[in-house]
């Protein structure tokens, strides 16, 4: 199995990025519950034949569809060790928890946070954003909110983020009981950053209406265009208004690993909390999200609970409090920290940063090629690693969505489609450390060929 996966990673480029799943194959996964044992060999064969060739393909250098990391062989091996150990990282007196604490220290160091900051591995930034909203809520309303709920406060809390923010922030407001209407989506400027004047006006209007502003979420690397909000300015507004300042840095925050990119994230060090993913630009295998909270005590107070079966001791297996389960909703937790620790330990922070900067260099190359090509147009400024563009045509929306599907089905490069200011864009998010100039060239070549083909007069119009 190890050999198969090394072969897979070594020969990725010879495979299609993605290929559609034949209906008959899908059917073979509608079997009744197997009662008798089967052979490991047979299960392995089916994995190789039926599952492996039909994954999303984010390990492939031609994958540019969404902001997905590529993974590494080192991460894969660490996952094997973690699975063999089968550690439960809810807590207790064990070295695996120390590994998570070590990674937390590295994260604090990277983001310039104090030693009192707390950190926790979670599934992804969706969960990390939810945790941040909950800590901000407890900070705004006091510990009693955990017993009495939101309604008892008699206040209507409202939060703020950019209209370009990821949908999981609205979802976090929903899950936390505020409802998505309590999240104000502030318009963006021409560079797709939150318009700070509009933010201040909205806060003032909400206060005048008797509402209680409590939370601002800035974005460092927006999902659509890679835009970075003006974090320094947002931190000032949060400070003046006494609001919790959270940053969704799902993929962008790790740009701190690159000396060339880090200055673009100025202001990040002022955040009250940062959500980000090791599984995107950090290239750690899925899943490996992370939440960092400046004031570890507030974080602890939001989640810790005194259950008898979680009783702590000074010595023995139940020592070592506080435990990871005191900082989030999960009690049973996998050893995600190990694959992050291995990745950082083996590649080193500088090399990870160089791979992040490398994807931005490729994005700039793609943007330059698009600007030099009259048949194509760039639809948003390229700040980091995401390029939104399209083939110019009369019925451009339909044509470009057709191009995206054809590219994906063609298996050479796989961008995705998004909508910017009502216009359909081909979106190339370059995240994978395996992507090269030749993959960018292939994207351009195939896009132009498809666009030319679909605009031929003889061609049935989409
Ligand atoms: C990917 C992403 C998320 C969601 O993170 P998950 O790890 O998929 O839960 C949130 N915000 C931004 C900006 C993202 O790019």
Short mmCIF file of C-alpha atoms and ligand atoms in Angstrom, two decimals:
data_model
loop_
_atom_site.label_atom_id
_atom_site.label_comp_id
_atom_site.label_asym_id
_atom_site.label_seq_id
_atom_site.Cartn_x
_atom_site.Cartn_y
_atom_site.Cartn_z
CA UNK A 1 0.00 0.00 0.00
CA UNK A 2 2.87 2.34 0.79
CA UNK A 3 4.50 1.52 -2.56
CA UNK A 4 1.22 2.18 -4.33
CA UNK A 5 0.89 5.60 -2.75
CA UNK A 6 4.50 6.54 -3.47
CA UNK A 7 3.95 5.48 -7.09
CA UNK A 8 0.75 7.50 -7.17
CA UNK A 9 2.51 10.65 -5.93
CA UNK A 10 5.49 10.10 -8.20
CA UNK A 11 3.37 9.66 -11.33
CA UNK A 12 0.58 12.14 -10.60
CA UNK A 13 1.35 14.20 -13.66
CA UNK A 14 0.70 11.27 -15.98
CA UNK A 15 -2.84 10.89 -14.64
CA UNK A 16 -5.91 13.03 -15.29
CA UNK A 17 -6.45 15.65 -12.58
CA UNK A 18 -10.00 14.38 -12.26
CA UNK A 19 -12.27 12.14 -14.27
CA UNK A 20 -16.02 11.68 -14.11
CA UNK A 21 -17.26 8.65 -12.16
CA UNK A 22 -18.94 6.09 -14.43
CA UNK A 23 -22.50 5.42 -13.20
CA UNK A 24 -21.80 1.66 -13.09
CA UNK A 25 -18.89 2.29 -10.74
CA UNK A 26 -21.03 4.42 -8.44
CA UNK A 27 -23.53 1.55 -8.42
CA UNK A 28 -20.93 -0.85 -7.04
CA UNK A 29 -20.92 1.21 -3.84
CA UNK A 30 -24.57 0.47 -3.09
CA UNK A 31 -23.87 -2.95 -1.55
CA UNK A 32 -25.61 -4.24 1.59
CA UNK A 33 -23.68 -4.42 4.87
CA UNK A 34 -21.03 -7.17 4.63
CA UNK A 35 -21.48 -9.60 7.53
CA UNK A 36 -18.59 -11.91 6.78
CA UNK A 37 -14.91 -10.92 6.82
CA UNK A 38 -13.31 -10.09 3.48
CA UNK A 39 -9.64 -10.03 2.52
CA UNK A 40 -7.50 -6.97 3.05
CA UNK A 41 -6.06 -7.62 -0.38
CA UNK A 42 -9.49 -7.36 -2.01
CA UNK A 43 -10.26 -4.09 -0.21
CA UNK A 44 -6.88 -2.71 -1.30
CA UNK A 45 -7.53 -3.74 -4.91
CA UNK A 46 -10.87 -2.00 -4.90
CA UNK A 47 -9.30 1.13 -3.46
CA UNK A 48 -6.70 1.19 -6.23
CA UNK A 49 -9.17 0.41 -9.00
CA UNK A 50 -12.34 2.22 -7.96
CA UNK A 51 -11.54 4.95 -5.45
CA UNK A 52 -8.07 6.37 -6.09
CA UNK A 53 -8.65 7.28 -9.78
CA UNK A 54 -11.84 9.18 -8.95
CA UNK A 55 -10.81 11.54 -6.19
CA UNK A 56 -11.01 15.34 -6.59
CA UNK A 57 -7.38 15.46 -7.67
CA UNK A 58 -6.04 18.24 -5.44
CA UNK A 59 -2.70 16.46 -5.13
CA UNK A 60 -2.28 16.88 -8.92
CA UNK A 61 -0.16 19.81 -10.16
CA UNK A 62 -2.95 20.79 -12.59
CA UNK A 63 -5.52 21.20 -9.84
CA UNK A 64 -6.44 24.88 -9.43
CA UNK A 65 -10.13 24.53 -8.76
CA UNK A 66 -10.56 25.56 -5.17
CA UNK A 67 -8.19 26.50 -2.38
CA UNK A 68 -7.07 22.94 -1.65
CA UNK A 69 -3.62 21.90 -0.50
CA UNK A 70 -1.60 19.26 -2.32
CA UNK A 71 -0.35 17.22 0.65
CA UNK A 72 3.11 15.66 0.89
CA UNK A 73 4.63 12.19 1.34
CA UNK A 74 5.90 13.32 4.75
CA UNK A 75 2.38 14.20 5.82
CA UNK A 76 1.14 10.87 4.53
CA UNK A 77 3.67 8.94 6.59
CA UNK A 78 2.87 10.97 9.70
CA UNK A 79 -0.81 10.10 9.21
CA UNK A 80 0.14 6.43 9.14
CA UNK A 81 2.04 6.75 12.43
CA UNK A 82 -0.80 8.70 14.03
CA UNK A 83 -3.33 6.09 12.92
CA UNK A 84 -1.13 3.30 14.27
CA UNK A 85 -0.84 5.00 17.63
CA UNK A 86 -4.58 5.76 17.61
CA UNK A 87 -4.10 8.51 20.19
CA UNK A 88 -7.13 10.42 21.42
CA UNK A 89 -6.08 14.05 21.83
CA UNK A 90 -8.99 15.18 24.01
CA UNK A 91 -6.51 15.45 26.85
CA UNK A 92 -4.63 13.47 29.53
CA UNK A 93 -1.01 13.13 30.37
CA UNK A 94 0.56 12.10 27.04
CA UNK A 95 3.29 13.25 24.69
CA UNK A 96 0.93 13.61 21.70
CA UNK A 97 -0.71 16.55 23.54
CA UNK A 98 2.78 18.04 23.97
CA UNK A 99 3.22 17.83 20.20
CA UNK A 100 0.04 19.90 19.79
CA UNK A 101 1.37 22.38 22.37
CA UNK A 102 4.67 22.57 20.48
CA UNK A 103 2.90 23.41 17.24
CA UNK A 104 0.80 25.98 19.13
CA UNK A 105 4.04 27.63 20.34
CA UNK A 106 5.32 27.78 16.76
CA UNK A 107 2.04 29.33 15.62
CA UNK A 108 2.23 31.98 18.37
CA UNK A 109 5.79 32.77 17.35
CA UNK A 110 4.87 33.03 13.68
CA UNK A 111 1.95 35.40 14.32
CA UNK A 112 3.60 37.43 17.08
CA UNK A 113 1.11 36.34 19.75
CA UNK A 114 1.91 36.26 23.50
CA UNK A 115 2.64 33.10 25.51
CA UNK A 116 -0.81 33.37 27.05
CA UNK A 117 -2.43 32.71 23.68
CA UNK A 118 -4.17 29.36 23.27
CA UNK A 119 -4.35 27.21 20.18
CA UNK A 120 -6.25 24.17 19.05
CA UNK A 121 -6.29 21.91 16.01
CA UNK A 122 -9.76 21.59 14.53
CA UNK A 123 -11.19 20.14 11.33
CA UNK A 124 -10.87 23.35 9.34
CA UNK A 125 -11.37 27.09 9.31
CA UNK A 126 -15.15 26.65 9.28
CA UNK A 127 -14.89 25.19 12.79
CA UNK A 128 -12.16 27.64 13.80
CA UNK A 129 -14.37 30.60 12.81
CA UNK A 130 -17.25 29.16 14.84
CA UNK A 131 -14.99 28.84 17.89
CA UNK A 132 -13.88 32.46 17.47
CA UNK A 133 -17.50 33.68 17.28
CA UNK A 134 -18.29 31.74 20.47
CA UNK A 135 -15.29 33.14 22.38
CA UNK A 136 -16.22 36.66 21.21
CA UNK A 137 -19.79 36.05 22.40
CA UNK A 138 -18.66 34.89 25.87
CA UNK A 139 -16.32 37.87 26.10
CA UNK A 140 -19.10 40.30 25.13
CA UNK A 141 -21.85 38.87 27.34
CA UNK A 142 -19.93 37.27 30.19
CA UNK A 143 -19.76 33.66 31.32
CA UNK A 144 -23.45 33.59 32.26
CA UNK A 145 -24.37 33.33 28.58
CA UNK A 146 -23.24 29.71 28.70
CA UNK A 147 -26.04 28.87 31.17
CA UNK A 148 -28.71 31.40 30.30
CA UNK A 149 -28.32 31.68 26.54
CA UNK A 150 -28.32 34.71 24.27
CA UNK A 151 -31.90 35.84 24.85
CA UNK A 152 -31.34 36.41 28.60
CA UNK A 153 -28.87 39.20 27.83
CA UNK A 154 -31.68 41.33 26.40
CA UNK A 155 -29.20 42.60 23.80
CA UNK A 156 -29.09 42.01 20.07
CA UNK A 157 -25.49 41.34 19.11
CA UNK A 158 -24.26 42.07 15.59
CA UNK A 159 -21.01 41.24 13.81
CA UNK A 160 -19.27 42.56 10.69
CA UNK A 161 -17.38 41.07 7.82
CA UNK A 162 -16.72 41.79 4.17
CA UNK A 163 -19.19 40.90 1.44
CA UNK A 164 -16.29 38.87 0.02
CA UNK A 165 -15.83 36.84 3.21
CA UNK A 166 -16.24 33.09 3.20
CA UNK A 167 -19.76 31.80 3.79
CA UNK A 168 -18.70 29.85 6.85
CA UNK A 169 -18.60 33.08 8.90
CA UNK A 170 -22.32 33.58 8.30
CA UNK A 171 -22.77 29.91 9.09
CA UNK A 172 -20.88 30.38 12.37
CA UNK A 173 -23.31 33.19 13.30
CA UNK A 174 -26.18 30.83 12.51
CA UNK A 175 -24.73 27.94 14.52
CA UNK A 176 -23.90 30.21 17.45
CA UNK A 177 -27.57 31.23 17.66
CA UNK A 178 -27.27 34.81 16.39
CA UNK A 179 -28.73 34.09 12.97
CA UNK A 180 -27.09 35.10 9.73
CA UNK A 181 -28.93 38.47 9.69
CA UNK A 182 -26.78 39.48 12.67
CA UNK A 183 -23.75 39.44 10.37
CA UNK A 184 -23.43 42.66 8.40
CA UNK A 185 -21.81 42.11 5.01
CA UNK A 186 -19.82 45.27 4.37
CA UNK A 187 -19.27 46.24 0.70
CA UNK A 188 -15.81 45.95 -0.84
CA UNK A 189 -13.57 48.50 -2.51
CA UNK A 190 -12.15 48.10 -6.03
CA UNK A 191 -9.43 45.79 -4.69
CA UNK A 192 -12.07 43.50 -3.09
CA UNK A 193 -11.13 44.61 0.44
CA UNK A 194 -13.65 45.54 3.09
CA UNK A 195 -14.65 49.22 2.72
CA UNK A 196 -13.71 50.59 6.12
CA UNK A 197 -15.72 53.80 5.86
CA UNK A 198 -18.80 51.70 5.15
CA UNK A 199 -17.89 49.50 8.13
CA UNK A 200 -17.72 52.50 10.47
CA UNK A 201 -21.01 53.88 9.16
CA UNK A 202 -22.73 50.54 9.65
CA UNK A 203 -21.43 50.20 13.20
CA UNK A 204 -22.66 53.72 14.01
CA UNK A 205 -26.07 53.04 12.49
CA UNK A 206 -26.38 49.77 14.44
CA UNK A 207 -25.48 51.47 17.71
CA UNK A 208 -28.00 54.24 16.98
CA UNK A 209 -30.62 51.53 16.42
CA UNK A 210 -29.91 50.06 19.87
CA UNK A 211 -28.00 47.00 18.68
CA UNK A 212 -24.77 45.72 20.28
CA UNK A 213 -21.82 45.36 17.89
CA UNK A 214 -19.41 42.71 19.23
CA UNK A 215 -17.28 41.22 16.46
CA UNK A 216 -15.38 42.09 13.27
CA UNK A 217 -13.98 39.38 11.01
CA UNK A 218 -11.29 40.54 8.63
CA UNK A 219 -10.15 38.29 5.80
CA UNK A 220 -6.52 37.54 4.99
CA UNK A 221 -6.72 35.90 1.57
CA UNK A 222 -10.32 35.95 0.34
CA UNK A 223 -11.65 32.81 -1.23
CA UNK A 224 -12.76 34.48 -4.48
CA UNK A 225 -9.85 36.77 -5.31
CA UNK A 226 -7.17 36.34 -2.64
CA UNK A 227 -7.75 39.88 -1.34
CA UNK A 228 -6.36 40.86 2.05
CA UNK A 229 -8.41 43.34 4.09
CA UNK A 230 -6.56 46.34 5.55
CA UNK A 231 -5.89 44.52 8.81
CA UNK A 232 -4.09 47.39 10.55
CA UNK A 233 -6.99 49.73 9.92
CA UNK A 234 -9.53 47.08 10.94
CA UNK A 235 -7.60 46.52 14.17
CA UNK A 236 -7.85 50.27 14.88
CA UNK A 237 -11.60 50.28 14.29
CA UNK A 238 -12.02 47.21 16.53
CA UNK A 239 -9.95 48.90 19.23
CA UNK A 240 -11.91 52.17 19.09
CA UNK A 241 -15.24 50.39 19.04
CA UNK A 242 -14.20 47.79 21.64
CA UNK A 243 -15.06 44.89 19.35
CA UNK A 244 -13.50 41.46 19.06
CA UNK A 245 -11.13 41.41 16.08
CA UNK A 246 -11.04 38.05 14.38
CA UNK A 247 -9.15 37.18 11.20
CA UNK A 248 -10.22 34.49 8.77
CA UNK A 249 -6.79 33.61 7.44
CA UNK A 250 -7.91 30.18 6.21
CA UNK A 251 -5.26 29.97 3.59
CA UNK A 252 -3.65 33.42 3.62
CA UNK A 253 -2.38 33.61 7.20
CA UNK A 254 0.44 31.16 6.48
CA UNK A 255 1.88 33.69 4.03
CA UNK A 256 3.62 34.83 7.23
CA UNK A 257 6.06 32.00 6.46
CA UNK A 258 7.35 33.96 3.46
CA UNK A 259 9.49 37.04 4.24
CA UNK A 260 8.42 38.45 0.87
CA UNK A 261 4.68 38.14 1.60
CA UNK A 262 4.57 38.67 5.37
CA UNK A 263 4.49 42.50 5.19
CA UNK A 264 1.21 42.23 3.28
CA UNK A 265 -0.36 40.78 6.41
CA UNK A 266 0.58 43.71 8.63
CA UNK A 267 -2.00 44.09 11.37
CA UNK A 268 -2.49 40.35 11.79
CA UNK A 269 -0.54 40.54 15.05
CA UNK A 270 -3.29 42.74 16.55
CA UNK A 271 -6.04 40.15 16.13
CA UNK A 272 -7.90 38.69 19.10
CA UNK A 273 -8.15 35.42 17.20
CA UNK A 274 -6.95 33.92 13.93
CA UNK A 275 -8.47 30.96 12.09
CA UNK A 276 -6.38 29.20 9.48
CA UNK A 277 -5.70 25.86 7.83
CA UNK A 278 -2.51 23.85 7.69
CA UNK A 279 -4.20 21.78 4.98
CA UNK A 280 -4.22 24.57 2.36
CA UNK A 281 -0.98 26.52 1.80
CA UNK A 282 0.69 24.54 4.62
CA UNK A 283 0.40 21.36 2.47
CA UNK A 284 -0.46 19.22 5.53
CA UNK A 285 -2.88 16.42 4.57
CA UNK A 286 -6.58 16.94 5.34
CA UNK A 287 -7.85 17.85 7.81
CA UNK A 288 -5.80 20.30 9.84
CA UNK A 289 -7.49 23.59 10.73
CA UNK A 290 -6.33 25.74 13.63
CA UNK A 291 -7.71 28.41 15.96
CA UNK A 292 -5.40 30.76 17.82
CA UNK A 293 -6.86 33.00 20.56
CA UNK A 294 -4.86 35.83 22.09
CA UNK A 295 -6.43 35.53 25.52
CA UNK A 296 -6.23 31.84 26.38
CA UNK A 297 -8.32 32.37 29.53
CA UNK A 298 -11.28 33.66 27.52
CA UNK A 299 -10.93 30.71 25.18
CA UNK A 300 -10.86 28.27 28.12
CA UNK A 301 -13.85 29.93 29.80
CA UNK A 302 -15.91 29.51 26.64
CA UNK A 303 -15.57 25.73 26.48
CA UNK A 304 -14.30 24.19 29.74
CA UNK A 305 -16.85 22.17 31.69
CA UNK A 306 -16.58 20.28 35.00
CA UNK A 307 -17.66 16.73 34.10
CA UNK A 308 -16.81 14.11 36.75
CA UNK A 309 -15.41 11.64 34.22
CA UNK A 310 -13.03 14.37 33.05
CA UNK A 311 -11.70 14.85 36.59
CA UNK A 312 -8.07 16.11 36.66
CA UNK A 313 -5.18 15.08 38.90
CA UNK A 314 -1.71 16.39 39.69
CA UNK A 315 -0.10 13.08 38.70
CA UNK A 316 -0.98 9.98 36.70
CA UNK A 317 -2.83 9.79 33.42
CA UNK A 318 -5.35 12.48 34.37
CA UNK A 319 -2.68 15.17 34.91
CA UNK A 320 -1.60 17.93 32.56
CA UNK A 321 -4.63 20.23 32.64
CA UNK A 322 -5.83 22.27 30.84
CA UNK A 323 -6.56 19.79 28.11
CA UNK A 324 -7.37 20.39 24.45
CA UNK A 325 -11.03 19.45 25.13
CA UNK A 326 -11.23 22.57 27.34
CA UNK A 327 -10.79 24.78 24.26
CA UNK A 328 -13.37 23.47 21.82
CA UNK A 329 -16.48 21.35 21.41
CA UNK A 330 -14.67 18.10 20.59
CA UNK A 331 -13.77 15.59 23.29
CA UNK A 332 -12.46 12.84 21.02
CA UNK A 333 -9.83 14.34 18.75
CA UNK A 334 -7.37 12.82 16.28
CA UNK A 335 -3.63 13.43 16.36
CA UNK A 336 -3.72 16.14 13.65
CA UNK A 337 -0.80 17.84 15.29
CA UNK A 338 1.58 15.04 14.27
CA UNK A 339 1.29 15.59 10.52
CA UNK A 340 1.72 19.34 11.01
CA UNK A 341 4.72 18.76 13.31
CA UNK A 342 6.31 16.36 10.79
CA UNK A 343 5.69 18.75 7.90
CA UNK A 344 7.28 21.70 9.70
CA UNK A 345 10.07 19.60 11.17
CA UNK A 346 11.05 17.93 7.88
CA UNK A 347 10.57 20.74 5.36
CA UNK A 348 11.27 23.67 7.67
CA UNK A 349 9.33 26.91 7.85
CA UNK A 350 11.49 28.60 5.18
CA UNK A 351 10.85 25.97 2.54
CA UNK A 352 7.13 26.02 3.26
CA UNK A 353 7.21 29.80 2.92
CA UNK A 354 9.10 29.52 -0.37
CA UNK A 355 6.49 27.15 -1.75
CA UNK A 356 3.76 29.64 -0.77
CA UNK A 357 5.64 32.50 -2.46
CA UNK A 358 6.16 30.24 -5.49
CA UNK A 359 2.41 29.86 -6.02
CA UNK A 360 2.11 33.67 -5.99
CA UNK A 361 4.87 33.94 -8.59
CA UNK A 362 2.95 31.52 -10.81
CA UNK A 363 -0.23 33.57 -10.32
CA UNK A 364 1.58 36.74 -11.40
CA UNK A 365 2.92 34.91 -14.45
CA UNK A 366 -0.60 33.77 -15.33
CA UNK A 367 -1.93 37.32 -14.87
CA UNK A 368 0.79 38.74 -17.16
CA UNK A 369 0.07 36.16 -19.83
CA UNK A 370 -3.66 37.00 -19.65
CA UNK A 371 -2.98 40.72 -19.96
CA UNK A 372 -0.84 40.10 -23.02
CA UNK A 373 -3.56 38.01 -24.67
CA UNK A 374 -6.33 40.08 -26.32
CA UNK A 375 -8.81 37.20 -26.26
CA UNK A 376 -8.63 36.97 -22.46
CA UNK A 377 -9.39 39.46 -19.71
CA UNK A 378 -8.45 39.62 -16.05
CA UNK A 379 -11.49 40.13 -13.80
CA UNK A 380 -9.81 41.00 -10.50
CA UNK A 381 -6.43 42.25 -9.32
CA UNK A 382 -4.03 39.42 -8.44
CA UNK A 383 -2.86 40.04 -4.88
CA UNK A 384 -1.73 36.53 -3.96
CA UNK A 385 -2.29 33.22 -5.70
CA UNK A 386 -5.81 33.46 -7.16
CA UNK A 387 -6.42 34.56 -10.74
CA UNK A 388 -9.94 35.30 -12.01
CA UNK A 389 -10.21 35.74 -15.75
CA UNK A 390 -12.27 34.86 -18.78
CA UNK A 391 -12.39 34.42 -22.49
CA UNK A 392 -13.88 37.54 -24.04
CA UNK A 393 -17.10 36.87 -25.91
CA UNK A 394 -20.62 38.17 -26.30
CA UNK A 395 -22.23 35.46 -24.21
CA UNK A 396 -19.22 35.29 -21.93
CA UNK A 397 -20.96 33.82 -18.87
CA UNK A 398 -22.32 30.76 -20.65
CA UNK A 399 -19.18 30.36 -22.73
CA UNK A 400 -16.78 30.48 -19.81
CA UNK A 401 -18.79 28.13 -17.65
CA UNK A 402 -18.72 25.72 -20.58
CA UNK A 403 -14.95 26.17 -20.82
CA UNK A 404 -14.52 25.37 -17.11
CA UNK A 405 -16.50 22.14 -17.36
CA UNK A 406 -14.60 21.11 -20.49
CA UNK A 407 -11.26 21.83 -18.78
CA UNK A 408 -12.24 19.75 -15.75
CA UNK A 409 -13.45 16.87 -17.92
CA UNK A 410 -10.34 17.13 -20.05
CA UNK A 411 -8.23 16.16 -17.04
CA UNK A 412 -5.16 18.33 -17.78
CA UNK A 413 -5.95 21.35 -15.60
CA UNK A 414 -8.90 21.89 -13.31
CA UNK A 415 -9.85 25.49 -12.49
CA UNK A 416 -13.30 26.35 -11.10
CA UNK A 417 -15.90 29.00 -11.90
CA UNK A 418 -16.97 31.85 -9.66
CA UNK A 419 -19.03 35.01 -10.07
CA UNK A 420 -17.44 38.45 -9.59
CA UNK A 421 -19.67 41.51 -9.79
CA UNK A 422 -22.24 39.44 -11.63
CA UNK A 423 -19.73 38.18 -14.19
CA UNK A 424 -18.76 34.55 -14.46
CA UNK A 425 -15.02 34.06 -14.01
CA UNK A 426 -12.65 31.19 -14.54
CA UNK A 427 -10.89 30.97 -11.19
CA UNK A 428 -7.42 29.48 -10.92
CA UNK A 429 -6.37 29.12 -7.28
CA UNK A 430 -2.73 28.05 -7.29
CA UNK A 431 -2.08 26.38 -3.95
CA UNK A 432 -0.26 23.16 -4.77
CA UNK A 433 3.53 23.06 -4.32
CA UNK A 434 3.72 20.73 -7.35
CA UNK A 435 2.28 23.25 -9.84
CA UNK A 436 4.79 24.58 -12.41
CA UNK A 437 4.90 27.14 -15.24
CA UNK A 438 4.06 24.33 -17.66
CA UNK A 439 0.74 23.80 -15.87
CA UNK A 440 -0.07 27.49 -16.24
CA UNK A 441 0.84 27.30 -19.92
CA UNK A 442 -1.44 24.27 -20.30
CA UNK A 443 -4.31 26.18 -18.67
CA UNK A 444 -3.87 29.11 -21.07
CA UNK A 445 -3.49 26.89 -24.13
CA UNK A 446 -6.56 24.82 -23.34
CA UNK A 447 -8.70 27.84 -22.42
CA UNK A 448 -7.84 29.61 -25.68
CA UNK A 449 -8.42 26.48 -27.76
CA UNK A 450 -11.83 25.88 -26.17
CA UNK A 451 -12.81 29.55 -26.42
CA UNK A 452 -11.82 29.64 -30.10
CA UNK A 453 -13.69 26.43 -30.76
CA UNK A 454 -16.88 27.55 -29.00
CA UNK A 455 -16.94 30.91 -30.78
CA UNK A 456 -16.68 29.37 -34.26
CA UNK A 457 -19.78 30.34 -36.25
CA UNK A 458 -20.44 26.67 -37.04
CA UNK A 459 -20.47 25.74 -33.38
CA UNK A 460 -23.87 25.45 -31.67
CA UNK A 461 -23.96 28.35 -29.19
CA UNK A 462 -23.99 27.43 -25.52
C1 LIG B 1 -11.21 27.43 2.75
C2 LIG B 1 -11.68 28.67 3.43
C3 LIG B 1 -12.54 28.61 4.53
C4 LIG B 1 -13.11 27.32 5.02
O1 LIG B 1 -12.12 26.53 5.58
P1 LIG B 1 -12.31 24.95 5.73
O2 LIG B 1 -10.98 24.48 6.16
O3 LIG B 1 -12.70 24.45 4.37
O4 LIG B 1 -13.38 24.73 6.75
C5 LIG B 1 -12.87 29.79 5.16
N1 LIG B 1 -12.39 30.97 4.73
C6 LIG B 1 -11.59 31.07 3.67
C7 LIG B 1 -11.08 32.43 3.26
C8 LIG B 1 -11.20 29.92 2.98
O5 LIG B 1 -10.36 30.01 1.92
#
